[in-house]
PDB file of C-alpha atoms in Angstrom:
ATOM      1  CA  UNK A   1      60.255  60.086 -24.194  1.00 84.00           C
ATOM      2  CA  UNK A   2      58.905  56.673 -22.833  1.00 88.00           C
ATOM      3  CA  UNK A   3      60.492  53.671 -20.970  1.00 88.00           C
ATOM      4  CA  UNK A   4      59.168  49.854 -20.717  1.00 90.00           C
ATOM      5  CA  UNK A   5      57.198  48.792 -17.754  1.00 92.00           C
ATOM      6  CA  UNK A   6      59.889  46.496 -16.971  1.00 89.00           C
ATOM      7  CA  UNK A   7      62.333  49.108 -15.976  1.00 91.00           C
ATOM      8  CA  UNK A   8      59.614  50.603 -13.534  1.00 95.00           C
ATOM      9  CA  UNK A   9      59.239  47.311 -11.940  1.00 95.00           C
ATOM     10  CA  UNK A  10      62.833  47.003 -11.289  1.00 94.00           C
ATOM     11  CA  UNK A  11      62.920  50.385  -9.595  1.00 97.00           C
ATOM     12  CA  UNK A  12      59.972  49.456  -7.411  1.00 97.00           C
ATOM     13  CA  UNK A  13      61.562  45.635  -6.512  1.00 96.00           C
ATOM     14  CA  UNK A  14      64.691  47.440  -5.685  1.00 98.00           C
ATOM     15  CA  UNK A  15      62.985  49.556  -3.087  1.00 98.00           C
ATOM     16  CA  UNK A  16      60.969  46.602  -1.947  1.00 97.00           C
ATOM     17  CA  UNK A  17      63.991  44.495  -1.452  1.00 97.00           C
ATOM     18  CA  UNK A  18      66.504  46.854  -0.156  1.00 97.00           C
ATOM     19  CA  UNK A  19      64.145  49.364   1.976  1.00 98.00           C
ATOM     20  CA  UNK A  20      60.987  47.171   2.841  1.00 97.00           C
ATOM     21  CA  UNK A  21      60.093  49.244   5.971  1.00 97.00           C
ATOM     22  CA  UNK A  22      60.220  52.480   4.015  1.00 97.00           C
ATOM     23  CA  UNK A  23      58.594  51.287   0.838  1.00 97.00           C
ATOM     24  CA  UNK A  24      55.539  53.570   1.663  1.00 97.00           C
ATOM     25  CA  UNK A  25      57.677  56.682   2.560  1.00 97.00           C
ATOM     26  CA  UNK A  26      59.401  56.337  -0.751  1.00 98.00           C
ATOM     27  CA  UNK A  27      55.823  55.873  -2.606  1.00 97.00           C
ATOM     28  CA  UNK A  28      54.398  58.894  -0.637  1.00 97.00           C
ATOM     29  CA  UNK A  29      57.264  61.200  -1.443  1.00 97.00           C
ATOM     30  CA  UNK A  30      56.926  60.873  -5.150  1.00 98.00           C
ATOM     31  CA  UNK A  31      55.159  63.699  -7.288  1.00 97.00           C
ATOM     32  CA  UNK A  32      51.507  62.737  -7.928  1.00 97.00           C
ATOM     33  CA  UNK A  33      52.202  61.645 -11.418  1.00 96.00           C
ATOM     34  CA  UNK A  34      55.002  59.112 -10.576  1.00 97.00           C
ATOM     35  CA  UNK A  35      53.172  58.013  -7.452  1.00 96.00           C
ATOM     36  CA  UNK A  36      49.977  57.068  -9.840  1.00 96.00           C
ATOM     37  CA  UNK A  37      52.411  55.059 -11.968  1.00 96.00           C
ATOM     38  CA  UNK A  38      54.158  53.361  -9.138  1.00 96.00           C
ATOM     39  CA  UNK A  39      50.889  52.428  -7.353  1.00 94.00           C
ATOM     40  CA  UNK A  40      49.012  51.255 -10.518  1.00 91.00           C
ATOM     41  CA  UNK A  41      49.421  48.012 -12.375  1.00 92.00           C
ATOM     42  CA  UNK A  42      52.775  48.171 -14.165  1.00 93.00           C
ATOM     43  CA  UNK A  43      52.729  46.024 -17.230  1.00 91.00           C
ATOM     44  CA  UNK A  44      56.271  45.057 -18.353  1.00 85.00           C
ATOM     45  CA  UNK A  45      55.799  45.775 -22.125  1.00 85.00           C
ATOM     46  CA  UNK A  46      53.739  48.824 -21.902  1.00 91.00           C
ATOM     47  CA  UNK A  47      55.419  52.067 -22.527  1.00 92.00           C
ATOM     48  CA  UNK A  48      55.305  54.795 -19.429  1.00 94.00           C
ATOM     49  CA  UNK A  49      56.534  58.378 -19.355  1.00 93.00           C
ATOM     50  CA  UNK A  50      60.233  58.454 -18.675  1.00 92.00           C
ATOM     51  CA  UNK A  51      60.363  61.429 -16.439  1.00 94.00           C
ATOM     52  CA  UNK A  52      57.545  60.395 -13.873  1.00 96.00           C
ATOM     53  CA  UNK A  53      57.788  56.631 -14.215  1.00 96.00           C
ATOM     54  CA  UNK A  54      61.684  56.309 -13.945  1.00 95.00           C
ATOM     55  CA  UNK A  55      63.766  59.363 -13.408  1.00 96.00           C
ATOM     56  CA  UNK A  56      61.498  60.782 -10.358  1.00 98.00           C
ATOM     57  CA  UNK A  57      61.505  57.426  -8.730  1.00 98.00           C
ATOM     58  CA  UNK A  58      65.378  57.333  -8.954  1.00 98.00           C
ATOM     59  CA  UNK A  59      65.496  60.730  -7.676  1.00 98.00           C
ATOM     60  CA  UNK A  60      63.519  60.025  -4.381  1.00 98.00           C
ATOM     61  CA  UNK A  61      65.678  56.868  -4.096  1.00 98.00           C
ATOM     62  CA  UNK A  62      68.755  58.905  -4.179  1.00 98.00           C
ATOM     63  CA  UNK A  63      67.495  61.482  -1.751  1.00 98.00           C
ATOM     64  CA  UNK A  64      65.510  59.158   0.797  1.00 97.00           C
ATOM     65  CA  UNK A  65      68.074  56.259   1.092  1.00 98.00           C
ATOM     66  CA  UNK A  66      71.317  57.585  -0.137  1.00 97.00           C
ATOM     67  CA  UNK A  67      71.500  61.222   1.278  1.00 96.00           C
ATOM     68  CA  UNK A  68      71.095  62.654  -2.070  1.00 95.00           C
ATOM     69  CA  UNK A  69      73.967  60.667  -3.631  1.00 96.00           C
ATOM     70  CA  UNK A  70      73.667  59.595  -7.087  1.00 96.00           C
ATOM     71  CA  UNK A  71      75.131  56.144  -5.869  1.00 95.00           C
ATOM     72  CA  UNK A  72      71.481  55.032  -5.402  1.00 97.00           C
ATOM     73  CA  UNK A  73      70.731  54.961  -9.092  1.00 97.00           C
ATOM     74  CA  UNK A  74      73.945  53.043  -9.818  1.00 97.00           C
ATOM     75  CA  UNK A  75      73.023  50.286  -7.019  1.00 98.00           C
ATOM     76  CA  UNK A  76      69.517  50.264  -8.741  1.00 97.00           C
ATOM     77  CA  UNK A  77      71.220  49.456 -12.166  1.00 95.00           C
ATOM     78  CA  UNK A  78      73.357  46.770 -10.619  1.00 95.00           C
ATOM     79  CA  UNK A  79      70.040  45.182  -9.047  1.00 95.00           C
ATOM     80  CA  UNK A  80      68.407  45.517 -12.339  1.00 91.00           C
ATOM     81  CA  UNK A  81      71.270  43.503 -13.917  1.00 88.00           C
ATOM     82  CA  UNK A  82      71.049  41.065 -11.406  1.00 87.00           C
ATOM     83  CA  UNK A  83      67.199  40.550 -12.392  1.00 83.00           C
ATOM     84  CA  UNK A  84      67.734  40.501 -15.972  1.00 77.00           C
ATOM     85  CA  UNK A  85      70.956  38.461 -16.157  1.00 73.00           C
ATOM     86  CA  UNK A  86      69.967  35.870 -13.630  1.00 73.00           C
ATOM     87  CA  UNK A  87      66.552  35.561 -15.384  1.00 61.00           C
ATOM     88  CA  UNK A  88      65.294  36.281 -18.964  1.00 58.00           C
ATOM     89  CA  UNK A  89      68.968  36.949 -20.333  1.00 58.00           C
ATOM     90  CA  UNK A  90      70.840  34.265 -18.265  1.00 57.00           C
ATOM     91  CA  UNK A  91      72.070  32.594 -21.475  1.00 57.00           C
ATOM     92  CA  UNK A  92      74.117  35.705 -22.386  1.00 58.00           C
ATOM     93  CA  UNK A  93      76.112  35.283 -19.263  1.00 60.00           C
ATOM     94  CA  UNK A  94      76.742  31.512 -19.486  1.00 58.00           C
ATOM     95  CA  UNK A  95      77.880  31.517 -22.972  1.00 58.00           C
ATOM     96  CA  UNK A  96      79.333  35.290 -23.730  1.00 61.00           C
ATOM     97  CA  UNK A  97      82.424  36.822 -23.413  1.00 69.00           C
ATOM     98  CA  UNK A  98      82.491  40.226 -21.443  1.00 71.00           C
ATOM     99  CA  UNK A  99      82.641  41.931 -24.964  1.00 68.00           C
ATOM    100  CA  UNK A 100      79.712  39.660 -26.316  1.00 71.00           C
ATOM    101  CA  UNK A 101      77.498  40.731 -23.329  1.00 71.00           C
ATOM    102  CA  UNK A 102      78.347  44.479 -23.889  1.00 70.00           C
ATOM    103  CA  UNK A 103      77.460  44.315 -27.570  1.00 69.00           C
ATOM    104  CA  UNK A 104      74.607  42.181 -26.802  1.00 68.00           C
ATOM    105  CA  UNK A 105      73.278  44.841 -24.278  1.00 68.00           C
ATOM    106  CA  UNK A 106      73.324  47.314 -27.248  1.00 65.00           C
ATOM    107  CA  UNK A 107      70.768  45.222 -29.175  1.00 66.00           C
ATOM    108  CA  UNK A 108      68.662  44.554 -26.073  1.00 68.00           C
ATOM    109  CA  UNK A 109      68.569  48.386 -25.424  1.00 69.00           C
ATOM    110  CA  UNK A 110      65.938  48.813 -28.263  1.00 67.00           C
ATOM    111  CA  UNK A 111      63.629  46.439 -26.236  1.00 68.00           C
ATOM    112  CA  UNK A 112      63.467  49.096 -23.513  1.00 70.00           C
ATOM    113  CA  UNK A 113      63.536  52.496 -25.085  1.00 70.00           C
ATOM    114  CA  UNK A 114      61.115  53.831 -28.022  1.00 70.00           C
ATOM    115  CA  UNK A 115      64.213  56.147 -29.203  1.00 75.00           C
ATOM    116  CA  UNK A 116      67.768  56.335 -28.627  1.00 80.00           C
ATOM    117  CA  UNK A 117      70.696  54.165 -29.303  1.00 85.00           C
ATOM    118  CA  UNK A 118      73.439  52.519 -27.604  1.00 86.00           C
ATOM    119  CA  UNK A 119      76.587  51.105 -29.387  1.00 87.00           C
ATOM    120  CA  UNK A 120      79.813  49.772 -28.908  1.00 88.00           C
ATOM    121  CA  UNK A 121      82.698  51.812 -30.224  1.00 91.00           C
ATOM    122  CA  UNK A 122      85.882  50.008 -28.940  1.00 90.00           C
ATOM    123  CA  UNK A 123      86.387  46.473 -27.880  1.00 87.00           C
ATOM    124  CA  UNK A 124      89.398  44.759 -26.641  1.00 88.00           C
ATOM    125  CA  UNK A 125      90.036  41.832 -24.084  1.00 87.00           C
ATOM    126  CA  UNK A 126      89.861  44.072 -21.000  1.00 91.00           C
ATOM    127  CA  UNK A 127      88.083  47.251 -22.040  1.00 92.00           C
ATOM    128  CA  UNK A 128      84.913  48.227 -23.915  1.00 91.00           C
ATOM    129  CA  UNK A 129      83.691  51.680 -24.782  1.00 93.00           C
ATOM    130  CA  UNK A 130      80.018  52.537 -25.546  1.00 91.00           C
ATOM    131  CA  UNK A 131      78.077  55.510 -26.585  1.00 93.00           C
ATOM    132  CA  UNK A 132      74.480  56.190 -25.598  1.00 89.00           C
ATOM    133  CA  UNK A 133      72.136  58.740 -27.419  1.00 90.00           C
ATOM    134  CA  UNK A 134      68.869  59.212 -25.562  1.00 84.00           C
ATOM    135  CA  UNK A 135      66.794  62.223 -26.142  1.00 82.00           C
ATOM    136  CA  UNK A 136      66.299  64.286 -23.011  1.00 83.00           C
ATOM    137  CA  UNK A 137      68.462  61.670 -21.110  1.00 85.00           C
ATOM    138  CA  UNK A 138      68.742  62.387 -17.368  1.00 91.00           C
ATOM    139  CA  UNK A 139      72.008  62.130 -15.366  1.00 94.00           C
ATOM    140  CA  UNK A 140      70.770  59.458 -12.999  1.00 95.00           C
ATOM    141  CA  UNK A 141      69.724  57.344 -15.860  1.00 92.00           C
ATOM    142  CA  UNK A 142      73.546  57.416 -16.932  1.00 94.00           C
ATOM    143  CA  UNK A 143      74.610  56.591 -13.583  1.00 96.00           C
ATOM    144  CA  UNK A 144      72.028  53.762 -13.674  1.00 94.00           C
ATOM    145  CA  UNK A 145      73.378  52.393 -16.868  1.00 92.00           C
ATOM    146  CA  UNK A 146      76.937  52.340 -15.464  1.00 95.00           C
ATOM    147  CA  UNK A 147      75.846  50.321 -12.625  1.00 95.00           C
ATOM    148  CA  UNK A 148      73.991  47.711 -14.889  1.00 90.00           C
ATOM    149  CA  UNK A 149      76.954  47.530 -17.133  1.00 89.00           C
ATOM    150  CA  UNK A 150      79.519  46.937 -13.997  1.00 93.00           C
ATOM    151  CA  UNK A 151      77.205  44.155 -12.739  1.00 92.00           C
ATOM    152  CA  UNK A 152      76.699  42.542 -15.919  1.00 86.00           C
ATOM    153  CA  UNK A 153      80.670  42.259 -16.402  1.00 88.00           C
ATOM    154  CA  UNK A 154      80.714  40.892 -12.734  1.00 90.00           C
ATOM    155  CA  UNK A 155      78.328  38.334 -13.423  1.00 86.00           C
ATOM    156  CA  UNK A 156      80.233  37.248 -16.733  1.00 83.00           C
ATOM    157  CA  UNK A 157      83.230  36.370 -14.425  1.00 84.00           C
ATOM    158  CA  UNK A 158      85.213  39.731 -14.636  1.00 86.00           C
ATOM    159  CA  UNK A 159      86.847  40.865 -11.630  1.00 92.00           C
ATOM    160  CA  UNK A 160      88.327  44.511 -10.749  1.00 95.00           C
ATOM    161  CA  UNK A 161      85.383  45.776 -12.954  1.00 95.00           C
ATOM    162  CA  UNK A 162      85.168  49.838 -13.323  1.00 96.00           C
ATOM    163  CA  UNK A 163      82.738  51.691 -15.515  1.00 96.00           C
ATOM    164  CA  UNK A 164      83.343  55.386 -15.727  1.00 97.00           C
ATOM    165  CA  UNK A 165      81.156  58.092 -17.564  1.00 97.00           C
ATOM    166  CA  UNK A 166      83.763  59.807 -19.557  1.00 97.00           C
ATOM    167  CA  UNK A 167      81.470  61.852 -21.634  1.00 96.00           C
ATOM    168  CA  UNK A 168      77.589  62.983 -20.797  1.00 94.00           C
ATOM    169  CA  UNK A 169      74.913  64.096 -22.757  1.00 91.00           C
ATOM    170  CA  UNK A 170      73.454  65.496 -19.528  1.00 89.00           C
ATOM    171  CA  UNK A 171      76.491  67.704 -19.273  1.00 90.00           C
ATOM    172  CA  UNK A 172      76.093  68.819 -22.817  1.00 91.00           C
ATOM    173  CA  UNK A 173      78.394  66.337 -24.739  1.00 92.00           C
ATOM    174  CA  UNK A 174      77.194  64.795 -27.979  1.00 94.00           C
ATOM    175  CA  UNK A 175      77.155  61.286 -26.530  1.00 94.00           C
ATOM    176  CA  UNK A 176      77.237  59.547 -23.001  1.00 95.00           C
ATOM    177  CA  UNK A 177      80.187  57.623 -22.967  1.00 96.00           C
ATOM    178  CA  UNK A 178      80.828  54.525 -20.739  1.00 96.00           C
ATOM    179  CA  UNK A 179      84.422  53.213 -20.453  1.00 96.00           C
ATOM    180  CA  UNK A 180      84.378  49.826 -19.136  1.00 94.00           C
ATOM    181  CA  UNK A 181      87.675  47.971 -17.925  1.00 95.00           C
ATOM    182  CA  UNK A 182      88.307  44.669 -16.039  1.00 94.00           C
ATOM    183  CA  UNK A 183      90.916  42.386 -15.150  1.00 88.00           C
TER     184      UNK A 183
END
């Protein structure tokens, strides 16, 4: 599986912004294939190897900056939402309801992954349930998407946002299920 360069650039930007003094430590801790990708010229629209370009860098973020806690992946997802939804996709935040934003995310998903699916299966005024199916999905990616969804809802004006992973491809379920609730 492959992932777009824009996602890798987000991971790099997250470390540069939040841990600038330890950026080189992070890069040097990466496996060689990942280090080559991260240290090279990343093109936004180019496809890169999923594990080496995205998963392994997230693993090192969690190990180095979050004492092995997966929360680092969630925080990077929130960071990515800030970049996307205050930048190129800011119009969605200005004109869309929370459910509109989540449904729109399902369409945007196709821009970032060559294979897989993200769809909203339940939608109500204060809750949405989405399913994601991606070949060889990694647990840190699930957590990352939950963080992205959480921040997207906050940016749309929701308060009391929680996004839980209630089913997991990584754990053997047929889908990864995200349950988002807000006030």
